[in-house]
XYZ file of C-alpha atoms in Angstrom:
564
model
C 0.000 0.000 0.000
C 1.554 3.445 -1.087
C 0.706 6.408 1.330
C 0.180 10.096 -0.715
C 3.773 12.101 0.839
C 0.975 14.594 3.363
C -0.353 11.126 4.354
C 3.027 9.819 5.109
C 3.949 12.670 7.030
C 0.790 12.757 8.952
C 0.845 8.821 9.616
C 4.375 9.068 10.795
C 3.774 12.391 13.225
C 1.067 10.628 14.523
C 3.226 7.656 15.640
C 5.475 9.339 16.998
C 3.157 11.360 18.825
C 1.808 8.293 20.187
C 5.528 7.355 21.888
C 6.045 11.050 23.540
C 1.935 11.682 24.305
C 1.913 11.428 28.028
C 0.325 7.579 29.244
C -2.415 9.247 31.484
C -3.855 12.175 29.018
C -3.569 8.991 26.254
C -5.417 6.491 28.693
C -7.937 9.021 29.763
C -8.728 10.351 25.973
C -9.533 6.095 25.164
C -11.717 6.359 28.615
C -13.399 9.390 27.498
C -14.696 7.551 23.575
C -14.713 4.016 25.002
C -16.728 4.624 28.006
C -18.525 1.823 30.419
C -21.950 1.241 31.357
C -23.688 0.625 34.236
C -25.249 -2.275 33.741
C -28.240 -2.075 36.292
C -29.842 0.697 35.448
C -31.115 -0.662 32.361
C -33.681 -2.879 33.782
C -35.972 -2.784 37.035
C -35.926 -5.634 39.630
C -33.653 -8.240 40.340
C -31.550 -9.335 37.393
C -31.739 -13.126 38.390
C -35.298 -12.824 37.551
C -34.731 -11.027 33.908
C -33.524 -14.352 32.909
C -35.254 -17.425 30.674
C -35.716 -20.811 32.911
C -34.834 -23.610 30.806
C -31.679 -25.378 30.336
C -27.905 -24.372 29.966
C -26.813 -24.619 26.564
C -23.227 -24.234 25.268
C -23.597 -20.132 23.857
C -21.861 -20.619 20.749
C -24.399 -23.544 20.261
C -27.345 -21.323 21.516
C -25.826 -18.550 19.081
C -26.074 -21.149 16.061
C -29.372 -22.508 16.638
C -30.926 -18.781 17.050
C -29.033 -18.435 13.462
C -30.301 -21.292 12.074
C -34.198 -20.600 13.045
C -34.024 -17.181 11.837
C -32.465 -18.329 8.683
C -35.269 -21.097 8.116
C -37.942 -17.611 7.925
C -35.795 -15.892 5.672
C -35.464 -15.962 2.027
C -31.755 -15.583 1.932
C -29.105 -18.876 1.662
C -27.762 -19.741 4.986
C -26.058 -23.225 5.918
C -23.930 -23.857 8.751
C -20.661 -25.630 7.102
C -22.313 -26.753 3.618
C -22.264 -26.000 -0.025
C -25.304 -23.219 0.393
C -28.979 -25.133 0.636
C -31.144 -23.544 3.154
C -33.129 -26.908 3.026
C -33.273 -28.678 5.986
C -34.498 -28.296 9.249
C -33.088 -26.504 12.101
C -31.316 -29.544 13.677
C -30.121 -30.871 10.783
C -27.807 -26.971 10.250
C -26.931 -26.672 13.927
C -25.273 -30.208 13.773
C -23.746 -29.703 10.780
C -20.142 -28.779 11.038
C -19.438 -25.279 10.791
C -15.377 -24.621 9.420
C -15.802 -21.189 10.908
C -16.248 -22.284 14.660
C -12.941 -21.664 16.767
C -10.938 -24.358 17.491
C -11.340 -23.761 21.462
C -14.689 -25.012 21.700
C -13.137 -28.709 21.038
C -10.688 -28.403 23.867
C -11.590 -28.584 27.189
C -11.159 -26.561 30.229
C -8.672 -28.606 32.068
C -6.991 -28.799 28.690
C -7.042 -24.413 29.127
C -6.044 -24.205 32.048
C -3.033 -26.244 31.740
C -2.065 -23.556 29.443
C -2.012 -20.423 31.329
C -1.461 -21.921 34.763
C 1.494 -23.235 36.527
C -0.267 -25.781 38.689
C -3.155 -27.535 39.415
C -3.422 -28.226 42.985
C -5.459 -31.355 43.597
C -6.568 -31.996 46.820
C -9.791 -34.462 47.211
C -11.201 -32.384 50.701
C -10.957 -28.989 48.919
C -12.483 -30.194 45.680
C -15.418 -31.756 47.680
C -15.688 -28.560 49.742
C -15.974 -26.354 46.802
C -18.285 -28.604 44.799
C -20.545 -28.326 47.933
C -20.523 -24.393 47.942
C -21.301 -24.805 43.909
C -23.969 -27.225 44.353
C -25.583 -24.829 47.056
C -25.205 -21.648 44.734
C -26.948 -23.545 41.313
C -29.883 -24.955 43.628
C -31.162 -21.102 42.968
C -30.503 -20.520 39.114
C -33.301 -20.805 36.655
C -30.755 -21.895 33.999
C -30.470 -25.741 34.579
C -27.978 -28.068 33.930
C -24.434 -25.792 33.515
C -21.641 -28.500 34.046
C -19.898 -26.803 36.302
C -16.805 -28.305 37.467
C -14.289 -26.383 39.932
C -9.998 -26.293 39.797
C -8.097 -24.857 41.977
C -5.083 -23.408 40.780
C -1.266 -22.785 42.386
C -1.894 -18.940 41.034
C -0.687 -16.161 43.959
C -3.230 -13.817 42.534
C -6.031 -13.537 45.018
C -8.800 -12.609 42.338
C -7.072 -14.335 39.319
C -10.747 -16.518 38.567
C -11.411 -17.344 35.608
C -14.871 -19.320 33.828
C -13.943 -21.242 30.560
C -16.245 -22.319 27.830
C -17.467 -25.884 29.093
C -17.987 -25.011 32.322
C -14.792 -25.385 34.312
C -14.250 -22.644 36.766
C -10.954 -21.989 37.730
C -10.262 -20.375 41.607
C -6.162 -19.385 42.834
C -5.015 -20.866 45.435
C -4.148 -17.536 47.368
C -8.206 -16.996 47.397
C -8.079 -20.316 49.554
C -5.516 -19.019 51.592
C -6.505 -15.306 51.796
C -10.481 -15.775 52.697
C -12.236 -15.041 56.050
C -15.253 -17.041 55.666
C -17.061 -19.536 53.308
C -19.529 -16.303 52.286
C -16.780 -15.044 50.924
C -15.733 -17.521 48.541
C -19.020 -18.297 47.776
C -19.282 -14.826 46.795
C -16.346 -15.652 44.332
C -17.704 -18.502 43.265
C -21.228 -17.212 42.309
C -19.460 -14.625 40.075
C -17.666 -16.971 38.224
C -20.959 -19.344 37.971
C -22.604 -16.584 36.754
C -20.443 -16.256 33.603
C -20.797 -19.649 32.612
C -24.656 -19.702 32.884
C -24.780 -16.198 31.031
C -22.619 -17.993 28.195
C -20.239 -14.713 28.722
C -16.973 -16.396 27.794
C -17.812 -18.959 25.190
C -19.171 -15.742 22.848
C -15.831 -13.070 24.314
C -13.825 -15.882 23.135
C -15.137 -16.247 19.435
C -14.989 -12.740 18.657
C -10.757 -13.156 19.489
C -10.528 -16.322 17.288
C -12.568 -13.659 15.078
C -10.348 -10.665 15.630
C -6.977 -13.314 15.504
C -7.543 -14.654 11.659
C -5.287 -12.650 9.791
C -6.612 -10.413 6.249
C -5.698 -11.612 3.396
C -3.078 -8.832 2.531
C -1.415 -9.774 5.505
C -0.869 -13.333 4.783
C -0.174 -12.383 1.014
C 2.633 -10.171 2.394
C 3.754 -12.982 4.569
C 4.221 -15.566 1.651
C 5.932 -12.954 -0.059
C 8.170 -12.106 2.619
C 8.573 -15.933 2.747
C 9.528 -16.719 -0.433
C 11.561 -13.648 -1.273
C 13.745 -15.355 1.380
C 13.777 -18.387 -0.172
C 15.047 -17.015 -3.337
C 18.022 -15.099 -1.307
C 16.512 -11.561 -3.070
C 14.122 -9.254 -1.796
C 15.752 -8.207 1.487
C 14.156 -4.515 1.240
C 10.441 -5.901 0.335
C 10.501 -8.433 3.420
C 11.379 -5.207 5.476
C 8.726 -3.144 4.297
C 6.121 -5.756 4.212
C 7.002 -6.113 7.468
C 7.054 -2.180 8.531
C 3.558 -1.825 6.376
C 2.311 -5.239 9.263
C 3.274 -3.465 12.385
C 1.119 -0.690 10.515
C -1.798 -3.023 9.791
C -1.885 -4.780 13.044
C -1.981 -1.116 15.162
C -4.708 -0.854 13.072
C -6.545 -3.725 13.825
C -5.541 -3.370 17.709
C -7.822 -0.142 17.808
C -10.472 -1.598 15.893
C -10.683 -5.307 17.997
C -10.553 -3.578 21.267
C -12.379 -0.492 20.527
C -15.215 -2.805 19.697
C -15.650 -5.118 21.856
C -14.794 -3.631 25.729
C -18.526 -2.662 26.218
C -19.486 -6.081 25.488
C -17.323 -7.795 27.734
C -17.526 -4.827 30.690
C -21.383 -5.615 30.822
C -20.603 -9.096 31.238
C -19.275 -8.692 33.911
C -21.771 -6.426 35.559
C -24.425 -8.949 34.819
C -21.985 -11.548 36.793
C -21.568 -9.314 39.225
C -25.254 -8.545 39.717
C -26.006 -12.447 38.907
C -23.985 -13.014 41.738
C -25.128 -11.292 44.268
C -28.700 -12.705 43.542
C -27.552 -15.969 43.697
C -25.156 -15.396 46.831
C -28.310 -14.204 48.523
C -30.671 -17.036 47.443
C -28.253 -19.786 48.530
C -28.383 -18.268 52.483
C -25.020 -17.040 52.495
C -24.240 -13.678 53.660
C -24.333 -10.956 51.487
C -21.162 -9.215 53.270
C -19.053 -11.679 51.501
C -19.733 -10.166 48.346
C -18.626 -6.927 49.738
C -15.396 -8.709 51.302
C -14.467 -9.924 47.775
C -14.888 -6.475 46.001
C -12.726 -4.760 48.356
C -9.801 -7.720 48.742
C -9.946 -7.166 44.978
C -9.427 -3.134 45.185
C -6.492 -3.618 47.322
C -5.021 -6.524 44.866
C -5.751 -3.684 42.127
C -3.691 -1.019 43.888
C -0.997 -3.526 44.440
C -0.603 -3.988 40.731
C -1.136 -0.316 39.999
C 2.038 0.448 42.336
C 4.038 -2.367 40.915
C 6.967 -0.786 38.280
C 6.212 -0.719 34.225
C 6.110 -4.227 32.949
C 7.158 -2.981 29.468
C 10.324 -0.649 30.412
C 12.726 -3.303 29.383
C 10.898 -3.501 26.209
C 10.391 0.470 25.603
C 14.052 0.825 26.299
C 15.155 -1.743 23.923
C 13.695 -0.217 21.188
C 14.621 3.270 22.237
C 17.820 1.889 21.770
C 17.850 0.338 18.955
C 16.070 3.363 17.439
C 18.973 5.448 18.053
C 21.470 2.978 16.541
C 19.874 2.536 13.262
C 19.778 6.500 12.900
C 22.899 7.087 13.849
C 23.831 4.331 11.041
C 21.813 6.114 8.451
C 19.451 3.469 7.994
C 16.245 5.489 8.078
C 14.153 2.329 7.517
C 14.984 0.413 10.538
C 14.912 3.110 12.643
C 11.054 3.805 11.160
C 9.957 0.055 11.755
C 11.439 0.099 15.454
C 9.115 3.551 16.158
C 6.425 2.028 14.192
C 7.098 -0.920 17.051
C 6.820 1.497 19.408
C 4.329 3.278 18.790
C 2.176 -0.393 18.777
C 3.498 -0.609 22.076
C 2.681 2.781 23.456
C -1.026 2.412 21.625
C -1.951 -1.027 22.568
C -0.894 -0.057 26.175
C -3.618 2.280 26.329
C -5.986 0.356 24.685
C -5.517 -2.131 27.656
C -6.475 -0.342 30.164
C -9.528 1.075 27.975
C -10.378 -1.974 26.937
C -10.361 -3.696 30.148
C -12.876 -6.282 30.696
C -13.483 -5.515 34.796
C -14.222 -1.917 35.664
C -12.137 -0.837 38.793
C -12.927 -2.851 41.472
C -14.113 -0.089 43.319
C -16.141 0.929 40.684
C -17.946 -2.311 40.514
C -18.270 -2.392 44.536
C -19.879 0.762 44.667
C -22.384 -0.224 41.901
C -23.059 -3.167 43.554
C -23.685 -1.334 46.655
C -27.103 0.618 44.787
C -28.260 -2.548 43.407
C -27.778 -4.236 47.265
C -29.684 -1.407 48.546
C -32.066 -0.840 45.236
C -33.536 -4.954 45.859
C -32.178 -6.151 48.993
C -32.304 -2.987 51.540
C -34.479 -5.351 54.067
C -32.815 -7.966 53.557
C -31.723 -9.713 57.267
C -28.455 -11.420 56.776
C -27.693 -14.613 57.975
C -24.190 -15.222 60.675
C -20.929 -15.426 58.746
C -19.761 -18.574 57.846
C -16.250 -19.513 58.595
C -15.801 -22.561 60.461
C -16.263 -24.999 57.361
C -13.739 -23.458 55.728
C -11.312 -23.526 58.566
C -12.405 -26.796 59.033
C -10.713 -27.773 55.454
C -7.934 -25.605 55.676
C -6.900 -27.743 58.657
C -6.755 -30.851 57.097
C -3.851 -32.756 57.121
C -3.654 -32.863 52.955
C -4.837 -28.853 52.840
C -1.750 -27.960 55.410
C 0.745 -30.231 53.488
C 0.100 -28.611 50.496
C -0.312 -25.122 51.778
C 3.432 -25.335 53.338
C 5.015 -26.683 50.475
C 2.993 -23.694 48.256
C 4.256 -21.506 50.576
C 7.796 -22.778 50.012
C 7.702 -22.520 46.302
C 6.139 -19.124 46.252
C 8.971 -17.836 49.066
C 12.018 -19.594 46.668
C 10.497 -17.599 43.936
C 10.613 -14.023 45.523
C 13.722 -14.613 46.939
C 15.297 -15.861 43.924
C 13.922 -12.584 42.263
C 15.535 -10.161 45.263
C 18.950 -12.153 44.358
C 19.049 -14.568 47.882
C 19.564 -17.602 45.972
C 20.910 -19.583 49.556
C 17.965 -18.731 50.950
C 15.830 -19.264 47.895
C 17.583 -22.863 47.727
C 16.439 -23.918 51.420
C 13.121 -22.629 50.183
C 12.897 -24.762 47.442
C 14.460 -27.715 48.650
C 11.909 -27.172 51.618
C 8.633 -27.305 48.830
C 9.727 -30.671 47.669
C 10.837 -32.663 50.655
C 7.383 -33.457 51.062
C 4.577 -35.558 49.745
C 4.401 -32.541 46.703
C 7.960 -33.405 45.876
C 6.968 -33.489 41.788
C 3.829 -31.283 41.934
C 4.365 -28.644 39.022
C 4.682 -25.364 41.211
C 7.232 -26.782 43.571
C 9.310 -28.182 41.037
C 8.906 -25.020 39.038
C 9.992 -23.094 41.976
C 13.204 -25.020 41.932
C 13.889 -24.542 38.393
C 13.944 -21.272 38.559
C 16.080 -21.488 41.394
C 18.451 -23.227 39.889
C 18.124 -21.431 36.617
C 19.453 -18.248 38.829
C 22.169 -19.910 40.231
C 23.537 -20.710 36.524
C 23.107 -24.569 37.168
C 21.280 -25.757 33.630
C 21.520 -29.012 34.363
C 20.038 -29.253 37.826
C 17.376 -26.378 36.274
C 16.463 -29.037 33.679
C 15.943 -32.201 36.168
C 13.663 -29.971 38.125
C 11.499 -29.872 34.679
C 11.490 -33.777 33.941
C 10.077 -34.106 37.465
C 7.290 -31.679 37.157
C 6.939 -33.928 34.391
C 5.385 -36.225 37.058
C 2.045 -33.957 37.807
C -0.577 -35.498 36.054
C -1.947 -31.855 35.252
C 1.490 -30.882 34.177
C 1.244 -27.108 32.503
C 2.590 -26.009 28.807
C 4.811 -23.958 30.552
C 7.036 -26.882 31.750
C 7.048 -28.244 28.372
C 7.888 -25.137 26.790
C 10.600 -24.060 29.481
C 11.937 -28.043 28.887
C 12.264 -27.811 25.437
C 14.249 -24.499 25.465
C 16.258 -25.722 27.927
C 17.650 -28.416 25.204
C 17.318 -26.255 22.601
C 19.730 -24.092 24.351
C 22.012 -26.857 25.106
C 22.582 -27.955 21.929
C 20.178 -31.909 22.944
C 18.086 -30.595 19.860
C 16.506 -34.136 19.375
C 15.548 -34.495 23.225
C 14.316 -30.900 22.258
C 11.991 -32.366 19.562
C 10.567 -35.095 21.709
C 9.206 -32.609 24.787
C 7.670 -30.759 21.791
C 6.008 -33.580 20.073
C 4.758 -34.500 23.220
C 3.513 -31.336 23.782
C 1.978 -30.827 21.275
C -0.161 -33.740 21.094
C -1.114 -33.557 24.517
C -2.600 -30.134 24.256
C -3.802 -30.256 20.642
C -1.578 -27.622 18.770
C -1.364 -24.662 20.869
C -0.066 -21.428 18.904
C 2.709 -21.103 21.224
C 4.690 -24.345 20.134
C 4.714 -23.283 16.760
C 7.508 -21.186 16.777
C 9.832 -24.009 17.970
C 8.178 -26.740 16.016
C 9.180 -24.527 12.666
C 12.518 -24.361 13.727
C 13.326 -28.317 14.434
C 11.679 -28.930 10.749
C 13.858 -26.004 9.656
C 17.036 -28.163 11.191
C 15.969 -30.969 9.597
C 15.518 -29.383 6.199
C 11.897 -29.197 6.289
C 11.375 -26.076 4.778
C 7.935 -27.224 3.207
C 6.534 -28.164 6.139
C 7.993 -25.110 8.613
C 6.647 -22.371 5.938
C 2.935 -24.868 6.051
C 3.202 -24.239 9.873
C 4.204 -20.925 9.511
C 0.930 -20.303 7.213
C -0.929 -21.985 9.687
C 0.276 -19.937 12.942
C -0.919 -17.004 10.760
C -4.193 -18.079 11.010
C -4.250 -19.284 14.644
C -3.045 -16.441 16.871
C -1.556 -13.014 15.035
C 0.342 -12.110 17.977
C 2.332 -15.346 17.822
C 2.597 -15.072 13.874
C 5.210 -12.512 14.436
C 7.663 -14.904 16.016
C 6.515 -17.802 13.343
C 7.754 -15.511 10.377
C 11.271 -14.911 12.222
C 11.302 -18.739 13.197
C 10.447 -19.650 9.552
C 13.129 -17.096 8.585
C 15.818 -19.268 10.210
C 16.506 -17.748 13.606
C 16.541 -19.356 16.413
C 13.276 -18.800 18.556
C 13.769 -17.953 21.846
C 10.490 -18.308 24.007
C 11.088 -16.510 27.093
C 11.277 -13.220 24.480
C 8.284 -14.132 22.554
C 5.936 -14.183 25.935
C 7.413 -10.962 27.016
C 6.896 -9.501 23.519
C 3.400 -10.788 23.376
C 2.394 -9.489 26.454
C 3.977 -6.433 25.447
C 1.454 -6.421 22.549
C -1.527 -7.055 24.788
């Protein structure tokens, strides 16, 4: 695409007005055209009762079959997956296979979690406990039948929840730790119940497999870029096609999240509100709810004091900016403040974009609605001795201490007391948890401090051991031997990896380069096609992989979340 020379001018003043334009008057500006709504004051009553009886269906499926009935009315062709005919009856389309559907909706949550989390902490008397406090909750919901299934995870994030498509709910392990009473995680829990009967994530989640696919002018560039390289010409086009990307994918930043952050804020006022009516309705105490919200401001200002995750990054490139300038090479220097200015943008978008309001945004709304519907309401005692109950368990203290361990070897090993981090560690695993995934992570870190690869990488073949083993160990393993120069042991933790959890975008990047090794060019530019098309953010490190270099996957999260 060739910009008119005023365009040019006023594209590139505007990027690098986004790099110097102060963070606040930038965040503030996306506040001010992206604002958030209040979600109960668009209806009268309680919201529990604005909703259908009936039972829980999959959203995306509930999404299709409202397609497919409307489309039976309608004169125009619609088929769900087929050549065209609108013949048929309604089941017939909805069972049909659509080619369009994202790929997440065939793994499951387990599957998920296993790739954002560093642990799953299974411990039969918690499980039970919080099944109970589920069961209690969904005795109350008109929407029947939501397979709800509960994890806890080794996160140290007290409100780090999360609801996934089929109904597995996800809670940290420092809300465990961190509670006062059995209200209050039942206050947690009702939230996160509430977005998997409202169908909130299934739907969020389809429209960023939508936003992910990549135009068509981007993956033409890409197989240009591609096979320019191949040829050993075309040095200068790969460079621009890859300036004009960064371009392109600003672009598409603003437009994905400047769409879509009303959607997902409502969401969660409707869990939050769904919530509450449910907390209430199961007997618990509604001062639980209240206890969450504000445990969840303070996390909030903890994270707002913490330093900038992206200076390294913003420095790097301030850097490098300066080099290529003072070389003379214009070019570079442009795509590194194009790079930037992505950076600077998407930053704000973030926070604009945000799918919570402030927490103490959301506590004070949920205040008026408490007082709007449930001003007489006489709350029941506190409940707190269950909970305690559990948490004094022989298995629950066990696991606690050697979760403590891991989490104290980890901050010390950050602060630079690696003796002391080493008793920590060693501490974590001398117990019955020896080879659970978040002590033996712990260690590996540890040890990956100290300089001590070797002892870094046993740590990883243990964690090996935890039958909910995350794709972090995997991915930190095959680096590891990557590094090393093992390049075949390298292959086999990917190929296990990647069968176990189905192709995830972030093994591509590796898996290109051990076909590259092995003079599989065919198949690392097919994979390199096909990242494209499964995560964009990811792509970028697929077309340097497929390029030749040498992947290096503690970068590419940083960059991505850079991106994010």
């Amino acid at each position: 695409m060739i910009f008119p020379r005023p365009a040019r001018l006023a594209l590139v003043a505007l990027l690098l007005a986004s790099i110097v334009w102060p963070a606040a008057p930038a965040h503030a500006f996306l506040d001010r055209i992206l604002p958030g709504t209040d979600t109960k004051d668009e209806f009268d009553g309680r919201f529990i009762d604005t909703l259908t009886p009936g039972a829980w269906k999959p959203p995306l499926e509930a999404a299709m079959q409202e397609a497919a009935e409307k489309s039976s009315t309608s004169s125009a062709t619609f088929s769900f997956g087929g050549g065209g005919d609108a013949s048929g009856s309604t089941e017939q389309k909805v069972e049909a296979k659509d080619v369009s559907q994202p790929e997440f909706e065939q793994i499951s949550g387990m599957t998920m979690l296993r790739m954002d989390e560093r642990g799953i902490v299974a411990l039969p008397v918690l499980d039970a406990y919080l099944a109970g406090i589920a069961r209690r909750l969904l005795e109350h919901s008109p929407i029947r039948g939501a397979p709800i299934m509960i994890y806890v995870t080794a996160s140290e994030r007290y409100g780090e929840a999360k609801a996934l498509p089929d109904g597995t709910i996800a809670i940290p392990m420092a809300s465990i730790l961190q509670a006062d009473s059995e209200d209050e995680l039942a206050a947690l829990l009702a939230h996160e119940i509430s977005h998997v009967l409202r169908g909130h994530h299934d739907l969020d989640w389809f429209e960023q497999r939508q936003g992910n696919l990549v135009s068509g002018a981007e993956l033409m560039l890409g197989l240009a870029s591609g096979l320019a390289q191949q040829i050993g010409k075309g040095n200068e086009m790969a460079a621009k096609a890859a300036r004009i990307l960064i371009v392109a994918e600003a672009a598409m930043t603003a437009t994905s999240k400047g769409l879509f952050p009303s959607w997902t804020r409502e969401h969660e006022d409707e869990a939050d509100l769904l919530g509450l009516d449910l907390l209430i309705a199961a007997g618990y105490n509604y001062d639980g709810m209240f206890a969450l919200m504000q445990k969840m401001e303070e996390a909030e200002l903890v994270e707002a004091s913490k330093p900038d995750p992206y200076q390294e990054v913003r420095k790097a490139l301030e850097e490098e900016i300066q080099l290529q300038t003072s070389q003379g090479n214009i070019g570079g220097a442009l795509g590194n403040v194009l790079q930037a200015a992505t950076l600077e943008f998407s930053t704000a978008l973030d926070r604009a974009s945000a799918d919570h309001r402030s927490a103490t945004d959301r506590l004070e709304s949920i205040r008026d609605y408490f007082d709007r519907e449930y001003a007489d309401e006489i709350p029941p005692a506190m409940t707190s001795l269950p909970l305690e109950q559990v948490r004094k368990s022989k298995e629950f203290m066990e696991f606690a201490e050697a979760y403590r361990d891991a989490s104290t070897a980890l901050d010390l090993a950050e602060k630079g007391d690696l003796s002391a981090a080493e008793k920590a560690a060693r501490s974590a695993v001398s117990g019955p948890y020896n080879n659970h995934a978040w002590t033996r992570y712990a260690f590996y870190k540890v040890r990956l401090e100290q300089g001590h690869r070797d002892r870094a990488m046993q740590n990883l073949e243990l964690a090996l051991n935890d039958p909910y083993v995350p794709l972090s160990v995997y991915k930190d393993l095959e680096q590891l031997n990557r590094k090393a120069g093992s390049m075949d042991s390298a292959a086999r933790v990917l190929a296990n990896a990647w069968e176990e959890f189905q192709r995830p975008a972030a093994l591509y990047p590796p898996l290109i380069h051990h076909h590259l090794r092995k003079g599989e060019k065919a198949r690392a530019q097919e994979l390199a096609i096909e990242c494209a098309f499964k995560n964009r953010e990811v792509a970028k490190i697929c077309r340097t992989a497929a390029e030749g270099r040498d992947p290096d996957m503690a970068r590419t999260q940083n960059w991505l979340q850079a991106l994010r």
